[in-house]
PDB file of C-alpha atoms in Angstrom:
ATOM      1  CA  MET A  27      81.846 136.874 -33.869  1.00 59.00           C
ATOM      2  CA  ASN A  28      83.867 138.915 -31.366  1.00 85.00           C
ATOM      3  CA  ILE A  29      84.820 137.226 -28.117  1.00 86.00           C
ATOM      4  CA  GLN A  30      85.940 139.150 -25.026  1.00 89.00           C
ATOM      5  CA  PRO A  31      87.011 136.740 -22.285  1.00 90.00           C
ATOM      6  CA  LEU A  32      86.357 137.683 -18.665  1.00 91.00           C
ATOM      7  CA  ARG A  33      88.784 137.649 -15.712  1.00 93.00           C
ATOM      8  CA  ASP A  34      91.798 135.399 -16.388  1.00 94.00           C
ATOM      9  CA  LYS A  35      90.291 133.555 -19.347  1.00 95.00           C
ATOM     10  CA  LEU A  36      91.664 133.191 -22.896  1.00 95.00           C
ATOM     11  CA  ALA A  37      90.174 132.301 -26.271  1.00 95.00           C
ATOM     12  CA  ILE A  38      92.445 129.963 -28.221  1.00 94.00           C
ATOM     13  CA  LYS A  39      92.336 128.917 -31.865  1.00 92.00           C
ATOM     14  CA  PRO A  40      93.680 125.335 -31.960  1.00 88.00           C
ATOM     15  CA  LEU A  41      96.503 124.647 -34.395  1.00 87.00           C
ATOM     16  CA  HIS A  42      95.890 121.056 -35.366  1.00 72.00           C
ATOM     17  CA  GLU A  43      99.016 119.373 -36.530  1.00 60.00           C
ATOM     18  CA  PRO A  44      98.893 115.847 -37.816  1.00 56.00           C
ATOM     19  CA  GLN A  45     101.006 113.093 -36.350  1.00 63.00           C
ATOM     20  CA  PHE A  46     102.614 110.855 -38.933  1.00 66.00           C
ATOM     21  CA  THR A  47     102.927 107.077 -38.903  1.00 74.00           C
ATOM     22  CA  ARG A  48     106.221 105.450 -39.876  1.00 80.00           C
ATOM     23  CA  SER A  49     104.880 104.989 -43.392  1.00 81.00           C
ATOM     24  CA  GLY A  50     104.007 108.698 -43.685  1.00 70.00           C
ATOM     25  CA  ILE A  51     100.245 108.608 -43.196  1.00 66.00           C
ATOM     26  CA  ALA A  52      98.924 111.750 -41.456  1.00 58.00           C
ATOM     27  CA  LEU A  53      96.742 111.113 -38.396  1.00 60.00           C
ATOM     28  CA  TYR A  54      94.644 113.955 -36.997  1.00 53.00           C
ATOM     29  CA  ALA A  55      93.610 113.810 -33.317  1.00 57.00           C
ATOM     30  CA  SER A  56      89.900 114.012 -32.642  1.00 52.00           C
ATOM     31  CA  GLU A  57      88.890 116.877 -30.377  1.00 49.00           C
ATOM     32  CA  LYS A  58      86.404 114.704 -28.478  1.00 50.00           C
ATOM     33  CA  GLY A  59      88.940 112.091 -27.506  1.00 51.00           C
ATOM     34  CA  ARG A  60      91.996 114.232 -27.062  1.00 49.00           C
ATOM     35  CA  GLU A  61      94.216 112.995 -24.288  1.00 54.00           C
ATOM     36  CA  ARG A  62      97.377 114.869 -25.133  1.00 60.00           C
ATOM     37  CA  THR A  63      98.487 118.454 -25.001  1.00 68.00           C
ATOM     38  CA  CYS A  64      97.194 120.707 -27.784  1.00 85.00           C
ATOM     39  CA  ARG A  65      98.822 123.735 -29.351  1.00 88.00           C
ATOM     40  CA  GLY A  66      96.959 126.913 -30.264  1.00 93.00           C
ATOM     41  CA  GLU A  67      97.123 130.629 -30.952  1.00 95.00           C
ATOM     42  CA  VAL A  68      95.652 133.055 -28.420  1.00 96.00           C
ATOM     43  CA  VAL A  69      93.031 135.230 -30.154  1.00 95.00           C
ATOM     44  CA  ALA A  70      91.561 137.066 -27.127  1.00 95.00           C
ATOM     45  CA  VAL A  71      92.672 137.718 -23.542  1.00 96.00           C
ATOM     46  CA  GLY A  72      90.677 138.763 -20.475  1.00 95.00           C
ATOM     47  CA  PRO A  73      91.734 141.682 -18.253  1.00 95.00           C
ATOM     48  CA  GLY A  74      93.209 139.441 -15.516  1.00 94.00           C
ATOM     49  CA  LYS A  75      92.137 137.919 -12.232  1.00 94.00           C
ATOM     50  CA  LEU A  76      90.464 140.266  -9.752  1.00 92.00           C
ATOM     51  CA  LEU A  77      91.720 139.883  -6.177  1.00 94.00           C
ATOM     52  CA  ALA A  78      89.635 140.370  -3.018  1.00 95.00           C
ATOM     53  CA  ASN A  79      91.350 143.715  -2.321  1.00 96.00           C
ATOM     54  CA  GLY A  80      90.237 145.043  -5.732  1.00 92.00           C
ATOM     55  CA  ALA A  81      93.646 144.775  -7.408  1.00 95.00           C
ATOM     56  CA  ARG A  82      93.899 142.999 -10.737  1.00 94.00           C
ATOM     57  CA  VAL A  83      96.627 140.461 -11.537  1.00 94.00           C
ATOM     58  CA  PRO A  84      97.898 141.222 -15.071  1.00 93.00           C
ATOM     59  CA  MET A  85      97.848 138.488 -17.691  1.00 94.00           C
ATOM     60  CA  GLU A  86     101.146 136.840 -18.634  1.00 94.00           C
ATOM     61  CA  ILE A  87      99.773 135.700 -21.986  1.00 95.00           C
ATOM     62  CA  ASN A  88      99.159 138.038 -24.931  1.00 95.00           C
ATOM     63  CA  ILE A  89      97.137 137.895 -28.126  1.00 95.00           C
ATOM     64  CA  GLY A  90      99.141 136.120 -30.807  1.00 95.00           C
ATOM     65  CA  ASP A  91     101.092 133.888 -28.395  1.00 96.00           C
ATOM     66  CA  ILE A  92     101.333 130.212 -29.326  1.00 95.00           C
ATOM     67  CA  VAL A  93     100.444 128.211 -26.221  1.00 95.00           C
ATOM     68  CA  TYR A  94     100.157 124.599 -25.097  1.00 91.00           C
ATOM     69  CA  PHE A  95      96.976 123.605 -23.270  1.00 88.00           C
ATOM     70  CA  GLY A  96      95.388 120.416 -22.001  1.00 82.00           C
ATOM     71  CA  ARG A  97      92.098 119.107 -20.659  1.00 77.00           C
ATOM     72  CA  GLY A  98      91.258 122.285 -18.739  1.00 82.00           C
ATOM     73  CA  ALA A  99      90.277 124.017 -21.996  1.00 87.00           C
ATOM     74  CA  GLN A 100      86.680 123.788 -23.200  1.00 87.00           C
ATOM     75  CA  PRO A 101      85.260 124.366 -26.697  1.00 86.00           C
ATOM     76  CA  ILE A 102      83.243 127.560 -27.163  1.00 88.00           C
ATOM     77  CA  LYS A 103      79.954 126.418 -28.718  1.00 87.00           C
ATOM     78  CA  GLY A 104      79.355 127.613 -32.266  1.00 84.00           C
ATOM     79  CA  THR A 105      82.936 128.800 -32.795  1.00 86.00           C
ATOM     80  CA  PRO A 106      86.270 127.200 -33.738  1.00 85.00           C
ATOM     81  CA  TYR A 107      87.763 128.503 -30.472  1.00 89.00           C
ATOM     82  CA  TRP A 108      88.507 127.015 -27.069  1.00 90.00           C
ATOM     83  CA  SER A 109      88.303 128.762 -23.702  1.00 93.00           C
ATOM     84  CA  ALA A 110      90.926 128.245 -20.991  1.00 94.00           C
ATOM     85  CA  ALA A 111      91.985 129.915 -17.782  1.00 94.00           C
ATOM     86  CA  GLN A 112      95.507 131.280 -17.663  1.00 94.00           C
ATOM     87  CA  ALA A 113      96.298 128.570 -15.065  1.00 92.00           C
ATOM     88  CA  ASP A 114      95.368 125.861 -17.623  1.00 92.00           C
ATOM     89  CA  ILE A 115      98.109 126.973 -20.010  1.00 94.00           C
ATOM     90  CA  MET A 116     101.137 124.700 -19.728  1.00 92.00           C
ATOM     91  CA  GLY A 117     103.555 126.845 -21.672  1.00 93.00           C
ATOM     92  CA  ILE A 118     104.159 129.567 -24.244  1.00 94.00           C
ATOM     93  CA  GLU A 119     106.145 128.776 -27.358  1.00 91.00           C
ATOM     94  CA  GLU A 120     109.138 131.037 -27.801  1.00 89.00           C
ATOM     95  CA  SER A 121     110.118 132.004 -31.318  1.00 75.00           C
TER      96      SER A 121
END
């Protein structure tokens, strides 16, 4: 399935990383009850926000960026991806 986000939206593939207990047991966060920040890879980017004067604000986030996002992101039904506005992204991981 190809996804082309509109305006300032992104499609993100979550990168689920387990958290480990002191004894070494891996705990995976449930997506339904997630309270913390999640990390993911951007797989599609919209063209940018359209202003009232017709100008378009370019996106600061590119395909392939690893980003941190929170509750503003929503799952895209029937896919493993999440949708978020550029404003919902808390940060970009630098390599």
